[in-house]
Amino acid sequence: MGLGSYWGEVIEVLRQIIPIYDKVNKYISLGKDTEHRNRGINGRVNPGDSILDAGSGFGNMSRTAEKICGGKLAITLYDPLVPMLKNTSTYFQKTPDLSCGVFEHIPFKDGQFDAVLCGYSLRDAINLRIAISEIHRVLKNGGRFVIVDLGKPDSALIRAGVSFYLRVILPIIAFAVGGRLGLKFGTLHGTFKRWPQNKKLESLILEKFSRVEFDTDLMGGAIMVAAYK
């Protein structure tokens, strides 16, 4: 499971949509992206924690965690795209540590972080099972793995509805908000097709983690997950 050879195309699209990424994401998530990040992170990240924001983009997950914890966090932003990391210092009062790479080869030692956060990014893993294993490795015992992402509902009918939204409606919204560049958000449907259904994802995480709290919204089309090492 994972994007496999499709990863290169997705990364190239992400590189191109950097100028409109945040703006369009807010609209295509039906304005719920901030709420979902808060629901996922609240109670799972604590003041004084060392956190890895994996697939960080501009650091939206860690900025949310920073607000919740009053800024008392040691943050590392980790993303495969250098341009995503390039201007993050403008979003933080204190510039976080920055590192570039993929989920499948995380360049940190075992047990380094209290929490790993993945906001709308784990879905882009090349190999999902290896990515989860690597995240488990860099977490301390008792560490938390927080995922906020698209969900793939277990109900075939609802799943078809989400698929239709991503394939047909989302590109229209993205075009209205971001112009022609917004049409490139259509690749989201390709990542959704390769993303496991919610129950399967939960089972996959439980292969490595001792406990999983799996919360959903939008009829299962959005997920907020916390896994505990």
C-alpha positions as a Python dict, from the first residue, in 0.01 Angstrom:
ca = {
    (1, 'M'): (0, 0, 0),
    (2, 'G'): (114, 351, -82),
    (3, 'L'): (169, 559, -393),
    (4, 'G'): (452, 349, -536),
    (5, 'S'): (556, 481, -878),
    (6, 'Y'): (274, 742, -867),
    (7, 'W'): (472, 927, -597),
    (8, 'G'): (691, 1117, -846),
    (9, 'E'): (387, 1265, -1022),
    (10, 'V'): (225, 1366, -692),
    (11, 'I'): (544, 1532, -564),
    (12, 'E'): (583, 1730, -887),
    (13, 'V'): (224, 1853, -856),
    (14, 'L'): (283, 1951, -491),
    (15, 'R'): (590, 2146, -601),
    (16, 'Q'): (384, 2338, -856),
    (17, 'I'): (91, 2422, -625),
    (18, 'I'): (301, 2560, -337),
    (19, 'P'): (185, 2923, -402),
    (20, 'I'): (-184, 2832, -359),
    (21, 'Y'): (-160, 2521, -140),
    (22, 'D'): (-286, 2661, 192),
    (23, 'K'): (-557, 2877, 39),
    (24, 'V'): (-708, 2600, -171),
    (25, 'N'): (-676, 2339, 105),
    (26, 'K'): (-898, 2546, 334),
    (27, 'Y'): (-1177, 2553, 76),
    (28, 'I'): (-1158, 2192, -43),
    (29, 'S'): (-1170, 2069, 318),
    (30, 'L'): (-1500, 2261, 345),
    (31, 'G'): (-1338, 2495, 596),
    (32, 'K'): (-1278, 2211, 841),
    (33, 'D'): (-899, 2173, 814),
    (34, 'T'): (-824, 2386, 1123),
    (35, 'E'): (-1094, 2213, 1330),
    (36, 'H'): (-964, 1871, 1232),
    (37, 'R'): (-604, 1959, 1317),
    (38, 'N'): (-716, 2083, 1659),
    (39, 'R'): (-923, 1769, 1721),
    (40, 'G'): (-635, 1546, 1623),
    (41, 'I'): (-366, 1721, 1826),
    (42, 'N'): (-549, 1831, 2142),
    (43, 'G'): (-448, 1612, 2435),
    (44, 'R'): (-189, 1422, 2230),
    (45, 'V'): (90, 1683, 2236),
    (46, 'N'): (211, 1831, 2564),
    (47, 'P'): (428, 2132, 2659),
    (48, 'G'): (795, 2035, 2648),
    (49, 'D'): (748, 1765, 2385),
    (50, 'S'): (990, 1708, 2100),
    (51, 'I'): (780, 1670, 1786),
    (52, 'L'): (844, 1569, 1427),
    (53, 'D'): (606, 1727, 1175),
    (54, 'A'): (639, 1467, 898),
    (55, 'G'): (535, 1576, 550),
    (56, 'S'): (517, 1916, 714),
    (57, 'G'): (456, 2147, 420),
    (58, 'F'): (445, 2491, 579),
    (59, 'G'): (415, 2343, 928),
    (60, 'N'): (41, 2375, 985),
    (61, 'M'): (28, 2077, 1221),
    (62, 'S'): (317, 2193, 1437),
    (63, 'R'): (189, 2551, 1441),
    (64, 'T'): (-142, 2419, 1572),
    (65, 'A'): (43, 2215, 1835),
    (66, 'E'): (251, 2520, 1926),
    (67, 'K'): (-64, 2726, 1992),
    (68, 'I'): (-216, 2450, 2203),
    (69, 'C'): (106, 2417, 2408),
    (70, 'G'): (185, 2786, 2441),
    (71, 'G'): (493, 2762, 2221),
    (72, 'K'): (673, 2521, 2455),
    (73, 'L'): (774, 2260, 2198),
    (74, 'A'): (1091, 2147, 2021),
    (75, 'I'): (980, 2125, 1657),
    (76, 'T'): (1143, 1954, 1360),
    (77, 'L'): (984, 2006, 1018),
    (78, 'Y'): (1043, 1720, 775),
    (79, 'D'): (931, 1730, 410),
    (80, 'P'): (1048, 1591, 74),
    (81, 'L'): (1023, 1935, -89),
    (82, 'V'): (1288, 2195, -5),
    (83, 'P'): (1065, 2481, -137),
    (84, 'M'): (800, 2383, 118),
    (85, 'L'): (1056, 2421, 397),
    (86, 'K'): (1226, 2729, 254),
    (87, 'N'): (1000, 3000, 395),
    (88, 'T'): (876, 2830, 711),
    (89, 'S'): (1077, 3067, 931),
    (90, 'T'): (823, 3337, 841),
    (91, 'Y'): (546, 3127, 1001),
    (92, 'F'): (721, 3063, 1335),
    (93, 'Q'): (851, 3302, 1601),
    (94, 'K'): (1144, 3066, 1651),
    (95, 'T'): (1267, 2886, 1339),
    (96, 'P'): (1224, 2508, 1382),
    (97, 'D'): (1485, 2251, 1286),
    (98, 'L'): (1443, 2161, 918),
    (99, 'S'): (1512, 1831, 743),
    (100, 'C'): (1436, 1703, 392),
    (101, 'G'): (1346, 1343, 308),
    (102, 'V'): (1076, 1078, 271),
    (103, 'F'): (873, 875, 521),
    (104, 'E'): (1046, 550, 430),
    (105, 'H'): (1395, 666, 537),
    (106, 'I'): (1356, 907, 830),
    (107, 'P'): (1707, 1034, 919),
    (108, 'F'): (1668, 1039, 1297),
    (109, 'K'): (1771, 799, 1571),
    (110, 'D'): (1543, 549, 1742),
    (111, 'G'): (1319, 690, 2012),
    (112, 'Q'): (1396, 1056, 1943),
    (113, 'F'): (1049, 1217, 1946),
    (114, 'D'): (755, 1239, 2186),
    (115, 'A'): (511, 1284, 1897),
    (116, 'V'): (506, 1255, 1519),
    (117, 'L'): (242, 1459, 1337),
    (118, 'C'): (119, 1391, 983),
    (119, 'G'): (-128, 1645, 844),
    (120, 'Y'): (-264, 1551, 499),
    (121, 'S'): (70, 1387, 422),
    (122, 'L'): (79, 1018, 519),
    (123, 'R'): (-148, 946, 222),
    (124, 'D'): (148, 1043, 1),
    (125, 'A'): (381, 774, 137),
    (126, 'I'): (554, 562, -126),
    (127, 'N'): (514, 250, 91),
    (128, 'L'): (265, 294, 372),
    (129, 'R'): (372, -4, 581),
    (130, 'I'): (739, 104, 579),
    (131, 'A'): (639, 464, 654),
    (132, 'I'): (441, 360, 963),
    (133, 'S'): (730, 139, 1077),
    (134, 'E'): (978, 427, 1045),
    (135, 'I'): (750, 663, 1238),
    (136, 'H'): (714, 399, 1511),
    (137, 'R'): (1094, 365, 1524),
    (138, 'V'): (1168, 735, 1585),
    (139, 'L'): (904, 764, 1859),
    (140, 'K'): (991, 725, 2227),
    (141, 'N'): (813, 455, 2425),
    (142, 'G'): (475, 605, 2507),
    (143, 'G'): (506, 840, 2208),
    (144, 'R'): (206, 947, 2000),
    (145, 'F'): (154, 932, 1626),
    (146, 'V'): (-113, 1181, 1514),
    (147, 'I'): (-270, 1165, 1168),
    (148, 'V'): (-514, 1417, 1020),
    (149, 'D'): (-609, 1331, 663),
    (150, 'L'): (-872, 1235, 411),
    (151, 'G'): (-1064, 928, 515),
    (152, 'K'): (-1174, 644, 290),
    (153, 'P'): (-1514, 538, 430),
    (154, 'D'): (-1581, 169, 483),
    (155, 'S'): (-1933, 205, 343),
    (156, 'A'): (-1923, 154, -36),
    (157, 'L'): (-2199, 410, -92),
    (158, 'I'): (-2034, 684, 115),
    (159, 'R'): (-1696, 597, -34),
    (160, 'A'): (-1840, 649, -381),
    (161, 'G'): (-1972, 988, -270),
    (162, 'V'): (-1631, 1097, -140),
    (163, 'S'): (-1470, 971, -460),
    (164, 'F'): (-1716, 1172, -669),
    (165, 'Y'): (-1644, 1483, -463),
    (166, 'L'): (-1267, 1444, -512),
    (167, 'R'): (-1290, 1359, -881),
    (168, 'V'): (-1557, 1610, -993),
    (169, 'I'): (-1644, 1875, -735),
    (170, 'L'): (-1302, 1941, -581),
    (171, 'P'): (-1133, 2046, -909),
    (172, 'I'): (-1413, 2299, -967),
    (173, 'I'): (-1365, 2450, -620),
    (174, 'A'): (-986, 2447, -658),
    (175, 'F'): (-1012, 2621, -996),
    (176, 'A'): (-1245, 2887, -853),
    (177, 'V'): (-1001, 2956, -568),
    (178, 'G'): (-662, 2901, -734),
    (179, 'G'): (-720, 2946, -1107),
    (180, 'R'): (-572, 2702, -1359),
    (181, 'L'): (-311, 2592, -1107),
    (182, 'G'): (-596, 2475, -885),
    (183, 'L'): (-689, 2208, -1139),
    (184, 'K'): (-374, 2020, -1038),
    (185, 'F'): (-544, 1938, -707),
    (186, 'G'): (-720, 1669, -911),
    (187, 'T'): (-428, 1439, -825),
    (188, 'L'): (-588, 1407, -480),
    (189, 'H'): (-829, 1159, -633),
    (190, 'G'): (-537, 944, -743),
    (191, 'T'): (-396, 937, -389),
    (192, 'F'): (-743, 858, -251),
    (193, 'K'): (-773, 554, -480),
    (194, 'R'): (-446, 417, -338),
    (195, 'W'): (-534, 501, 25),
    (196, 'P'): (-670, 212, 239),
    (197, 'Q'): (-1022, 215, 376),
    (198, 'N'): (-1049, 344, 732),
    (199, 'K'): (-1074, 1, 899),
    (200, 'K'): (-782, -130, 696),
    (201, 'L'): (-571, 174, 788),
    (202, 'E'): (-652, 120, 1155),
    (203, 'S'): (-546, -247, 1127),
    (204, 'L'): (-226, -147, 949),
    (205, 'I'): (-133, 98, 1226),
    (206, 'L'): (-209, -164, 1493),
    (207, 'E'): (53, -391, 1337),
    (208, 'K'): (314, -160, 1499),
    (209, 'F'): (131, 43, 1765),
    (210, 'S'): (-27, -83, 2089),
    (211, 'R'): (-340, 132, 2077),
    (212, 'V'): (-524, 347, 1822),
    (213, 'E'): (-791, 613, 1872),
    (214, 'F'): (-969, 655, 1538),
    (215, 'D'): (-1204, 952, 1502),
    (216, 'T'): (-1391, 1054, 1184),
    (217, 'D'): (-1590, 1345, 1044),
    (218, 'L'): (-1776, 1416, 719),
    (219, 'M'): (-1924, 1062, 718),
    (220, 'G'): (-1577, 908, 733),
    (221, 'G'): (-1431, 1134, 464),
    (222, 'A'): (-1201, 1296, 722),
    (223, 'I'): (-998, 1114, 987),
    (224, 'M'): (-822, 1219, 1307),
    (225, 'V'): (-610, 933, 1442),
    (226, 'A'): (-385, 896, 1744),
    (227, 'A'): (-167, 585, 1777),
    (228, 'Y'): (34, 509, 2091),
    (229, 'K'): (370, 331, 2104),
}
